CSV table of C-alpha atoms in Angstrom, one decimal:
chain,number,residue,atom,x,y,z
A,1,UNK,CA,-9.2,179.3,-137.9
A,2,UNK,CA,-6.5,176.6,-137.7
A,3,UNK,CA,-6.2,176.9,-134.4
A,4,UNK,CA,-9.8,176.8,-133.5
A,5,UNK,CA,-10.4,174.0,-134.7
A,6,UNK,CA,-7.2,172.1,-133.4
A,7,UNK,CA,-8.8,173.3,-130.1
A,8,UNK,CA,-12.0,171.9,-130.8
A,9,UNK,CA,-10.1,168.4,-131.8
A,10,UNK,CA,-8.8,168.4,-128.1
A,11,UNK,CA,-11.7,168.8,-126.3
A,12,UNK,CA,-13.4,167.0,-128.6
A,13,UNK,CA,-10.6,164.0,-127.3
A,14,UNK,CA,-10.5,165.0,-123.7
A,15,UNK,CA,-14.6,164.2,-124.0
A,16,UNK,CA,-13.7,160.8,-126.1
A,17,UNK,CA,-11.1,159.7,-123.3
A,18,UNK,CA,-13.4,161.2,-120.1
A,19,UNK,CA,-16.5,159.2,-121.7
A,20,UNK,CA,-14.6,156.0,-122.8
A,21,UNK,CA,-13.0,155.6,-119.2
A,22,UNK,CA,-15.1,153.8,-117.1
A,23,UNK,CA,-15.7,151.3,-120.0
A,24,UNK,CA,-12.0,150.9,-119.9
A,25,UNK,CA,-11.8,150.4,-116.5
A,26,UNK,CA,-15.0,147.9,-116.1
A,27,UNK,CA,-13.2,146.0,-118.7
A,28,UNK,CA,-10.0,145.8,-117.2
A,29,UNK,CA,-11.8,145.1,-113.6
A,30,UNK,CA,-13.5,141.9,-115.6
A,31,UNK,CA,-10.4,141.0,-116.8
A,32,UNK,CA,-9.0,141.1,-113.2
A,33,UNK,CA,-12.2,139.2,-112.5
A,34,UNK,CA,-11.9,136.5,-114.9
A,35,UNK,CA,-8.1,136.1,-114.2
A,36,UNK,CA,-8.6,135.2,-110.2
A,37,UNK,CA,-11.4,133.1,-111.0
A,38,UNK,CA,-9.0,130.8,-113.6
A,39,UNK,CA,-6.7,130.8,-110.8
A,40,UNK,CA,-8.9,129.6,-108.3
A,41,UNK,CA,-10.2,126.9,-110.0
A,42,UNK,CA,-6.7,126.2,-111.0
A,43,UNK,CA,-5.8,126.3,-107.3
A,44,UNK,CA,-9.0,124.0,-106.9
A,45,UNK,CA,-7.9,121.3,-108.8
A,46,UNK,CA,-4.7,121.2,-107.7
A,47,UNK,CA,-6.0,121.1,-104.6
A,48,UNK,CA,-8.3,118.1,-105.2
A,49,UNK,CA,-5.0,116.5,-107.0
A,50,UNK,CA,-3.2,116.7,-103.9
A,51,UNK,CA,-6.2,115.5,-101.9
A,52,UNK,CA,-6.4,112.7,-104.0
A,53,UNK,CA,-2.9,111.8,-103.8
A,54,UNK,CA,-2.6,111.8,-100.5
A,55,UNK,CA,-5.9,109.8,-99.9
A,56,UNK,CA,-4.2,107.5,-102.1
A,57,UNK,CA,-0.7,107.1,-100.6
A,58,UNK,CA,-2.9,106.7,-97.1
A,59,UNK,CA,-4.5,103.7,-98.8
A,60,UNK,CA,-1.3,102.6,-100.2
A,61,UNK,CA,-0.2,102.9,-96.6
A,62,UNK,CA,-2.9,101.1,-95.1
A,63,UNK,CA,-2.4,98.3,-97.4
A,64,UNK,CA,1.0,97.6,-96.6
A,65,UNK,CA,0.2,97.7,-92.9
A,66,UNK,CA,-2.5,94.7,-93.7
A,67,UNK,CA,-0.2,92.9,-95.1
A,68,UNK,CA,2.6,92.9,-93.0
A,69,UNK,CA,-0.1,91.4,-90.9
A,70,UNK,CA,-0.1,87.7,-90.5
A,71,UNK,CA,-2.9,86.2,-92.5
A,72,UNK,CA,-6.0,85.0,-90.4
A,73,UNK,CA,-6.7,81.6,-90.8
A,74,UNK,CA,-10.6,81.2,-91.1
A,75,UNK,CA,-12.7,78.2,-89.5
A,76,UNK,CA,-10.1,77.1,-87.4
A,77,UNK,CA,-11.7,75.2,-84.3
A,78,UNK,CA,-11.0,76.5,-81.1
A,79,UNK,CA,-9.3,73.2,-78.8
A,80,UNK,CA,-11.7,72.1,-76.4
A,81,UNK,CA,-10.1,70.9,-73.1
A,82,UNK,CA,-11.8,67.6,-72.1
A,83,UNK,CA,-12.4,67.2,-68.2
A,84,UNK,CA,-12.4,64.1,-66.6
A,85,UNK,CA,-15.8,63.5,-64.9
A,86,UNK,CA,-14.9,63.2,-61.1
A,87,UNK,CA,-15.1,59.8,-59.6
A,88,UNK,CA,-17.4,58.3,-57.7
A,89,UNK,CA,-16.6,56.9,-54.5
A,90,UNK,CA,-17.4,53.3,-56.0
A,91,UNK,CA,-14.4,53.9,-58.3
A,92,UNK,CA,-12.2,55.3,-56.4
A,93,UNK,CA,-12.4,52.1,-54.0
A,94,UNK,CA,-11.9,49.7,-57.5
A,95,UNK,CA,-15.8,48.4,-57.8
A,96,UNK,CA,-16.2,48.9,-60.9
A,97,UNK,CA,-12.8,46.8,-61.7
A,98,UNK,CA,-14.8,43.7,-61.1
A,99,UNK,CA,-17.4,41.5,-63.5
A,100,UNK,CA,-20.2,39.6,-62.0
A,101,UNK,CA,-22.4,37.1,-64.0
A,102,UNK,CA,-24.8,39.8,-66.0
A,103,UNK,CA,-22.2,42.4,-66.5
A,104,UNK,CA,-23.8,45.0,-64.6
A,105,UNK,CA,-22.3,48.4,-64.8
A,106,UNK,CA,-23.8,49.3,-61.5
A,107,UNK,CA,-20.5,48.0,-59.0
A,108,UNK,CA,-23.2,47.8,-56.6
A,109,UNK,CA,-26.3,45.5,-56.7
A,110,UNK,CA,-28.9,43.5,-54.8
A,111,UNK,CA,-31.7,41.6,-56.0
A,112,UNK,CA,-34.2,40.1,-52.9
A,113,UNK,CA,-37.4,38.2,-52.9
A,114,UNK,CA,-39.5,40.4,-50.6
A,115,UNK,CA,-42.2,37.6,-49.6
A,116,UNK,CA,-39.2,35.0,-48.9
A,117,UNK,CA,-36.1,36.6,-48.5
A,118,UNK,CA,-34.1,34.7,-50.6
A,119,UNK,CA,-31.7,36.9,-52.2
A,120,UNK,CA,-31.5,36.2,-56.0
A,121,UNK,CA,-28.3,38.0,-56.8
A,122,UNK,CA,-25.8,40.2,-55.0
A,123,UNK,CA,-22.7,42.2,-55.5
A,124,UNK,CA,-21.0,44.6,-53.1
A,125,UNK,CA,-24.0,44.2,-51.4
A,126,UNK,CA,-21.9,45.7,-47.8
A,127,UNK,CA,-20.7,48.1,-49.5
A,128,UNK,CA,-21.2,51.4,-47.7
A,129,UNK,CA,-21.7,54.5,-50.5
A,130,UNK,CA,-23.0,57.8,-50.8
A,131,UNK,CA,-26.8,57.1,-52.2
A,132,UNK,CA,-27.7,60.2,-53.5
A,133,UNK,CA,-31.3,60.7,-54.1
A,134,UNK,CA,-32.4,57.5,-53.0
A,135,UNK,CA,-32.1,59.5,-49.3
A,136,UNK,CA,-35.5,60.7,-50.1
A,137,UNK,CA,-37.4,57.8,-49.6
A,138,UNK,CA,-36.5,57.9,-46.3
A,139,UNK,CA,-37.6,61.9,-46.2
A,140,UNK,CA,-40.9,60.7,-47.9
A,141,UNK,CA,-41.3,57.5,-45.0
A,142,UNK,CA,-41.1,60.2,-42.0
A,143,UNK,CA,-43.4,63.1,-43.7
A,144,UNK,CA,-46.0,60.1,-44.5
A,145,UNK,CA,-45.9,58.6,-40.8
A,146,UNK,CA,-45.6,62.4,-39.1
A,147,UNK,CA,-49.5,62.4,-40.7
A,148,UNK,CA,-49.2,66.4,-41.2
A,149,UNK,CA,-51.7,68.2,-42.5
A,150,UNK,CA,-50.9,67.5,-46.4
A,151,UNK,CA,-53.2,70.2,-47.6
A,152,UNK,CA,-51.0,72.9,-45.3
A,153,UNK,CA,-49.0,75.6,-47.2
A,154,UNK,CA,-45.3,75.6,-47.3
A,155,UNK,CA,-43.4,78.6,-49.0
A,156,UNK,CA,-39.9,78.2,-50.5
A,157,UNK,CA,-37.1,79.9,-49.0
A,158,UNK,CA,-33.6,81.1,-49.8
A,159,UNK,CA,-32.8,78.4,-47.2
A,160,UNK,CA,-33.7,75.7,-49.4
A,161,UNK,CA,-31.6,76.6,-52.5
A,162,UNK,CA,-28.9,74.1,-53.2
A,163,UNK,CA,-25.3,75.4,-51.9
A,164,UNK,CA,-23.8,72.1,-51.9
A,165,UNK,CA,-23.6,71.2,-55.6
A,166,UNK,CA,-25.6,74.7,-57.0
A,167,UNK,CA,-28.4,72.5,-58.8
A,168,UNK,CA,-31.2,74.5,-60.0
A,169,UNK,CA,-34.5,74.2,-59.6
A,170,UNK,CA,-37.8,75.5,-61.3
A,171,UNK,CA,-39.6,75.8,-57.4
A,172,UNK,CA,-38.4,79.7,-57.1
A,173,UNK,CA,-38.0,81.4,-53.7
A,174,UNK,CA,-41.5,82.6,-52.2
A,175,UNK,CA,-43.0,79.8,-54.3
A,176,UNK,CA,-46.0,78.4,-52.0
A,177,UNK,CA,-47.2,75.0,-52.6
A,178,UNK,CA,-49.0,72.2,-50.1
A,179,UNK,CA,-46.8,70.1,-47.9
A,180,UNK,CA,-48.6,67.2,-50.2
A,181,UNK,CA,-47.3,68.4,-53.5
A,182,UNK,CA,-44.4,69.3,-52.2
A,183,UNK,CA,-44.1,65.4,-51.4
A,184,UNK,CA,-45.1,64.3,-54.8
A,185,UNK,CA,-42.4,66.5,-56.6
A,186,UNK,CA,-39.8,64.8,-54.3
A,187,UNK,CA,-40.7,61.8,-54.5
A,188,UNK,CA,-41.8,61.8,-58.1
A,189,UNK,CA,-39.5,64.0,-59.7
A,190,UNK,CA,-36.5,63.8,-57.0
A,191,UNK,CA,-37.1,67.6,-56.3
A,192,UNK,CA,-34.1,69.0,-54.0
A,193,UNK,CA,-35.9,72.6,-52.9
A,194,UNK,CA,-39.1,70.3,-52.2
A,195,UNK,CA,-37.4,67.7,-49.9
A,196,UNK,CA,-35.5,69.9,-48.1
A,197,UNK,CA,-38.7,72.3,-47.3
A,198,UNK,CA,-40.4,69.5,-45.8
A,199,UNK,CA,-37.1,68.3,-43.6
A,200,UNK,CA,-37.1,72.6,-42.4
A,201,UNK,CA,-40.4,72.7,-41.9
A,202,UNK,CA,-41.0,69.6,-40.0
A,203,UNK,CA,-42.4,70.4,-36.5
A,204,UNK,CA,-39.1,70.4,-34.5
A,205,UNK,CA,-36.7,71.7,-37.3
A,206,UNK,CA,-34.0,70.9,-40.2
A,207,UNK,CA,-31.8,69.6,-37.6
A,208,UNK,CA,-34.7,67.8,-35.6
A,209,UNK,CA,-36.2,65.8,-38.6
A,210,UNK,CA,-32.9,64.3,-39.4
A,211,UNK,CA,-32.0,63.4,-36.5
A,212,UNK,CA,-35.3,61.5,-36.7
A,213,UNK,CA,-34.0,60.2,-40.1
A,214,UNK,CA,-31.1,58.5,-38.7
A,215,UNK,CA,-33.5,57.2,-35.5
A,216,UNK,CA,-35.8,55.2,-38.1
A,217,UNK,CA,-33.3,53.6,-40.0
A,218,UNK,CA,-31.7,51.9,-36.7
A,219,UNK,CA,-35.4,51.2,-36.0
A,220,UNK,CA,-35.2,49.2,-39.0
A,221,UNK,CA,-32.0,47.8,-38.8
A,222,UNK,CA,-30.1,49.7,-41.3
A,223,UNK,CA,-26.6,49.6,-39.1
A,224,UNK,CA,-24.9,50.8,-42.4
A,225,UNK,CA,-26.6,54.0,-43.0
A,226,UNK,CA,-26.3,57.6,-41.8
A,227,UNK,CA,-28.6,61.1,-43.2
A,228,UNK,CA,-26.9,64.4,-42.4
A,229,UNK,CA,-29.7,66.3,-44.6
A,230,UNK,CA,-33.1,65.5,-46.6
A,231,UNK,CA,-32.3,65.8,-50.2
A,232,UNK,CA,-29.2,63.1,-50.9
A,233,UNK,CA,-26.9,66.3,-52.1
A,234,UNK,CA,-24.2,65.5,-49.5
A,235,UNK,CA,-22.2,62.8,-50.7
A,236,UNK,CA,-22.2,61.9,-46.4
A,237,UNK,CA,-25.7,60.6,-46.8
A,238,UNK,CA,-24.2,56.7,-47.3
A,239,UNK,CA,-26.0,53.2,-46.9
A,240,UNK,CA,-25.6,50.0,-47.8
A,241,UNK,CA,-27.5,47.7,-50.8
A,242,UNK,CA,-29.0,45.8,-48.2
A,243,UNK,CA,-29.9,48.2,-45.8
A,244,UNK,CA,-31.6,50.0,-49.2
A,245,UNK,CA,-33.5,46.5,-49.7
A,246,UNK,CA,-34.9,46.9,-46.2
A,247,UNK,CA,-35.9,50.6,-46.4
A,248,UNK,CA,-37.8,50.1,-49.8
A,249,UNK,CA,-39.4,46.6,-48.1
A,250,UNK,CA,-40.3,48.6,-45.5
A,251,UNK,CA,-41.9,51.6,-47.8
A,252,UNK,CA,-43.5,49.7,-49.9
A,253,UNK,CA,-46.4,49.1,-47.1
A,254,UNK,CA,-47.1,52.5,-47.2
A,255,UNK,CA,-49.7,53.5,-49.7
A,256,UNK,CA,-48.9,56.7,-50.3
A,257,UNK,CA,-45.1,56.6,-51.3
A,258,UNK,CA,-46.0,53.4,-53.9
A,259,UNK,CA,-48.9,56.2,-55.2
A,260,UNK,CA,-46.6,59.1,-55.5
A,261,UNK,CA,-43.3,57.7,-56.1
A,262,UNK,CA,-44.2,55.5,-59.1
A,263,UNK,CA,-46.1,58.6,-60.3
A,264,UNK,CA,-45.9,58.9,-64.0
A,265,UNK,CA,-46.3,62.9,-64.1
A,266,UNK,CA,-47.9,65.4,-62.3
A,267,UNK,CA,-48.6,69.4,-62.6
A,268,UNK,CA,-48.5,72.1,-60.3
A,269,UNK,CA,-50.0,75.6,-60.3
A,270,UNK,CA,-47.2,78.6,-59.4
A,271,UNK,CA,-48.7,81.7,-59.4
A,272,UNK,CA,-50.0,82.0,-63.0
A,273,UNK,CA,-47.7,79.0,-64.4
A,274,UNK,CA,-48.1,75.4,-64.6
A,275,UNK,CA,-45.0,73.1,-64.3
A,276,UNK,CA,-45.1,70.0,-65.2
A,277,UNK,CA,-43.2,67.2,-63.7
A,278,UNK,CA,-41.9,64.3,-65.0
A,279,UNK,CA,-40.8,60.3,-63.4
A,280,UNK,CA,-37.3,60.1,-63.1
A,281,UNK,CA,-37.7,56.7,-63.9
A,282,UNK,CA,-38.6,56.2,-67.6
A,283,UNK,CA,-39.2,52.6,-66.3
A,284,UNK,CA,-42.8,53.4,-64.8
A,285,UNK,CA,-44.2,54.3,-68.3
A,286,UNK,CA,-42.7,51.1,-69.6
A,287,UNK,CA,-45.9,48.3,-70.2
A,288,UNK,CA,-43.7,45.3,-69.3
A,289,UNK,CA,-42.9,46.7,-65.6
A,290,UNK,CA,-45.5,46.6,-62.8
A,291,UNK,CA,-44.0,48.5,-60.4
A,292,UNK,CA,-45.0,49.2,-57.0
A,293,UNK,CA,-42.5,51.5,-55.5
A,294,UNK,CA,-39.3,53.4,-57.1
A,295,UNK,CA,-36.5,56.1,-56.3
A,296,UNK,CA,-33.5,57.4,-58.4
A,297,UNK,CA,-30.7,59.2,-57.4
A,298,UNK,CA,-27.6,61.0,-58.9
A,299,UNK,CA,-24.8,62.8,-57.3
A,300,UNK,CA,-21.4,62.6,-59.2
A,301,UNK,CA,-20.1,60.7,-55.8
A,302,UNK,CA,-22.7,58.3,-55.7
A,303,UNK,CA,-23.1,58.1,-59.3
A,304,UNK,CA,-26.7,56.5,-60.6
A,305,UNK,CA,-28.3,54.8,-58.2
A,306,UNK,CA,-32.3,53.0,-58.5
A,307,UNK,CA,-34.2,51.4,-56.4
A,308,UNK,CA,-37.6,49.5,-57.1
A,309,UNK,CA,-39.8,47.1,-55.6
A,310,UNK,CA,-41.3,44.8,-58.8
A,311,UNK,CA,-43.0,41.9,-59.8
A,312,UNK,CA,-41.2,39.8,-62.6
A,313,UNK,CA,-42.9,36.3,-62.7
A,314,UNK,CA,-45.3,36.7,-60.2
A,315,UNK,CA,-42.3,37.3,-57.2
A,316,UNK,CA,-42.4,40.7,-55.6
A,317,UNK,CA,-38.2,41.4,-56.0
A,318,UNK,CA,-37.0,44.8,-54.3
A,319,UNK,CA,-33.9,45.9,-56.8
A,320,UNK,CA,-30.9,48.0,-55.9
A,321,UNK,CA,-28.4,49.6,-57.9
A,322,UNK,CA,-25.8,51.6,-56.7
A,323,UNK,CA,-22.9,53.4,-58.0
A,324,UNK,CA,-23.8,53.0,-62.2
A,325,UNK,CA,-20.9,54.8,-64.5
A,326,UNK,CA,-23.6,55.9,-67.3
A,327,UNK,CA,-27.2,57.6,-67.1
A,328,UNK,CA,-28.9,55.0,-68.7
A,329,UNK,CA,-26.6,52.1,-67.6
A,330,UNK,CA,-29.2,52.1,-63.8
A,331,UNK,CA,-32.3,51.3,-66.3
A,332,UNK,CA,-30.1,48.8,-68.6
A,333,UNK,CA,-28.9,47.1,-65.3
A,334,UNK,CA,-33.1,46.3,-64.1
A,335,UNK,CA,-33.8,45.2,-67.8
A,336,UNK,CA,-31.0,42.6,-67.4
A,337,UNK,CA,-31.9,41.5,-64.2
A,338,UNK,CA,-35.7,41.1,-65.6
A,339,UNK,CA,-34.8,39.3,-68.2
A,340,UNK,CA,-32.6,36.7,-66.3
A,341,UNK,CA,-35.1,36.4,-64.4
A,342,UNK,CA,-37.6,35.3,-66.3
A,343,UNK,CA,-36.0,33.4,-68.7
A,344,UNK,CA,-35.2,31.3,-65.0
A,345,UNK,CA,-31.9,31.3,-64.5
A,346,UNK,CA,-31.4,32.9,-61.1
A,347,UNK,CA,-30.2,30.6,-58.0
A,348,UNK,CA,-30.1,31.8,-54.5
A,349,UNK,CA,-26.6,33.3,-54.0
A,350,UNK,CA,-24.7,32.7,-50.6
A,351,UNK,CA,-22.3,35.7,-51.2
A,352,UNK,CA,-21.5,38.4,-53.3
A,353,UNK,CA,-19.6,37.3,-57.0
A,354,UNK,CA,-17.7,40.4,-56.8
A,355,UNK,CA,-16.8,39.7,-52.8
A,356,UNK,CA,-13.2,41.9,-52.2
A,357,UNK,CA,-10.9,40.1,-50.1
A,358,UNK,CA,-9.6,42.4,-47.2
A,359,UNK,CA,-12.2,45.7,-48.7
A,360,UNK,CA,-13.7,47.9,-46.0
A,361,UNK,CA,-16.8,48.2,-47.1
A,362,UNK,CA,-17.4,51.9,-45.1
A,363,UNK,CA,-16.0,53.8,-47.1
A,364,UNK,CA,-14.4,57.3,-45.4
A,365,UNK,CA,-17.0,60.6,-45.9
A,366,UNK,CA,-15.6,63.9,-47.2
C-alpha cells in the first residue's frame, strides 16, 4: 500500500514538473527579454552621452578655432583711390595759369560784335585746341548746304559706335531715323552716332565729307583749323577762337542750324519707344538769353567748350569758350561776360590780356 502510493506521489510530480515547464521556461525567456531590453536602452543612452559629448567637444573645438581668428572689424571703409582727371591740352600748355579781367575759367575766350567786328574781349584767342563737339557745327553747315533729302531714312550701324573714347549712346544699332532728325539730335543734343551717320552716309563717303569739312573752313578762312572725323571725339579735330567766331558768324545765316541748334528738346520715335532729347545748353531755356545759334562740346582734351551767337543790349555778339576746367564753369563764363556787358564796361581790345610771350599757339596732335 505504501508503496503504491509513493508511486502515485511520483507521477503525480513528474505531471506537476512536465505541466509547470513551459511556464518556467516562458518566464525565464521574459526574463531574458526584459534583461536585453535594460541593456539596450542602457547601451542607448550611453550612446546618446557619447554623442553628446562629442558634439560638444566639436563645438568647444570650433570655438577655439574662431577665436584664434583675428577679430573682424565691422564698417570699416574700403580706401578709394582718387584719379587725377587727365589734362586738357589747354593745361598742359599753362592756359589756365593766367587771369584775365573777368576771371574766366575758360583759358580760351573771344567775344566779337558780329554786325561790326569789333572784338569786345579776347584771350588766347590764337590758340589752336582740340574743340570737341563744337566740330559739329561744321558737320551740321555741310549736311544743310548738301540740301539732301531730310525726310530720307538712315539706319545706324556698328560703324558708328564710338571706339575712340567708348561713349554710349541711346541711338542702338539698326535704329532707323530721317537724315533730318538725325541732324536735330546732333545738333541739339550733340549726338555722336547721329553725326557720324550723316558724315558716312554723305553721297561720296566718311572719308569724302571730311575732306569736304576741311575744304569749307579754308573757304572761310579758318587757316587754324583741321576735321579728321564728324563728331569732335578725336582730340585732332583743333581750331582756333577766332576761326570758331567766323564759323558760328558764318552759321548763323543759315536758318536751319539757328532752328535746330538752339532747340530746347525734341522726341523721336524708335521702334515702339520714344526718346526724348534734351539742349545741352541749359542757357536756351534761360528767359534773359535770346539766342540765335549755340554748340557745346566736351572731350577731356578739349575740356568744355560753347559757342553762341547772342544779343545782349541790342549787339548781336558771337561767344567762344574754349578749354573750361568745370561743367558748369562754360555757362558761368557767358553769364559774366553778359553781365559786363550790359552793365557797359567792355572797350574794344587790341590784343589778348592773357597774350604768352614766345607760346605756339598750334599745339602738337596726339
Amino acid at each position: 500500500m505504501l508503496k503504491r502510493i509513493i508511486i502515485q506521489l511520483s507521477a503525480a510530480g513528474l505531471m506537476a514538473s512536465v505541466l509547470l515547464l513551459p511556464f518556467s521556461a516562458l518566464a525565464t525567456t521574459q526574463s531574458k527579454k526584459a534583461t536585453a531590453k535594460t541593456s539596450q536602452v542602457k547601451a542607448s543612452q550611453s550612446k546618446k552621452v557619447a554623442v553628446k559629448a562629442v558634439r560638444k567637444q566639436k563645438a568647444v573645438s570650433a570655438t577655439k578655432r574662431v577665436s584664434t581668428k583675428k577679430p573682424v572689424a565691422k564698417n570699416i571703409k574700403k580706401a578709394v583711390v582718387a584719379v587725377a582727371p587727365k589734362p586738357s591740352y589747354g593745361q598742359l600748355a599753362g592756359l589756365h595759369g593766367k587771369q584775365d579781367a573777368l576771371d574766366l575759367k575758360s583759358s580760351v575766350a573771344f567775344v566779337v560784335d558780329q554786325d561790326t567786328k569789333e572784338v569786345l574781349f579776347s584771350k588766347n584767342e590764337n590758340a589752336v585746341l582740340p574743340i570737341a563737339s563744337i566740330t559739329k557745327l561744321m558737320t551740321g553747315v555741310l549736311i544743310s548746304e548738301a540740301r539732301l533729302p531730310m525726310e530720307e531714312s538712315i539706319e545706324i550701324t556698328q560703324a558708328d559706335v564710338d571706339t575712340e573714347k567708348g561713349s554710349s549712346s541711346r541711338l542702338r544699332v539698326g535704329t532707323e531715323l530721317s537724315r533730318g532728325e538725325l541732324l536735330h539730335l546732333a545738333l541739339m543734343a550733340s549726338e555722336n552716332r547721329a553725326a557720324h551717320a550723316l558724315g558716312r552716309t554723305y553721297p561720296g563717303g566718311l572719308q569724302h565729307f571730311v575732306s569736304l569739312m576741311n575744304r569749307k573752313a579754308k573757304l572761310l578762312g579758318m587757316a587754324d583749323t583741321q576735321y579728321v572725323e564728324p563728331t569732335g571725339l578725336s582730340s585732332r579735330n583743333q581750331s582756333s577762337a577766332k576761326d570758331l567766331a567766323t564759323l558760328v558768324s558764318y552759321a548763323y545765316s543759315d536758318q536751319t542750324l539757328r532752328e535746330l541748334s538752339t532747340s530746347t528738346g525734341y522726341q523721336v520715335e524708335v521702334g515702339n519707344r520714344t526718346l526724348q532729347y534734351n539742349n545741352t545748353n541749359r542757357l536756351v531755356k534761360n528767359p534773359a538769353w535770346e539766342i540765335g545759334l549755340q554748340k557745346t562740346g566736351y572731350i577731356a582734351e578739349a575740356g568744355q567748350c560753347l559757342v553762341m551767337q547772342a544779343k545782349i543790349s541790342g549787339r548781336k555778339l558771337i561767344m567762344v569758350f574754349l578749354d573750361s576746367a568745370g561743367k558748369l564753369t562754360r555757362i558761368a563764363d557767358a553769364e559774366r561776360v553778359r553781365k559786363w556787358v550790359e552793365t557797359g564796361h567792355p572797350v574794344a581790345t587790341k590784343g589778348s590780356p592773357l597774350a604768352l610771350k614766345g607760346f605756339d599757339s598750334r599745339i602738337a596732335t596726339n
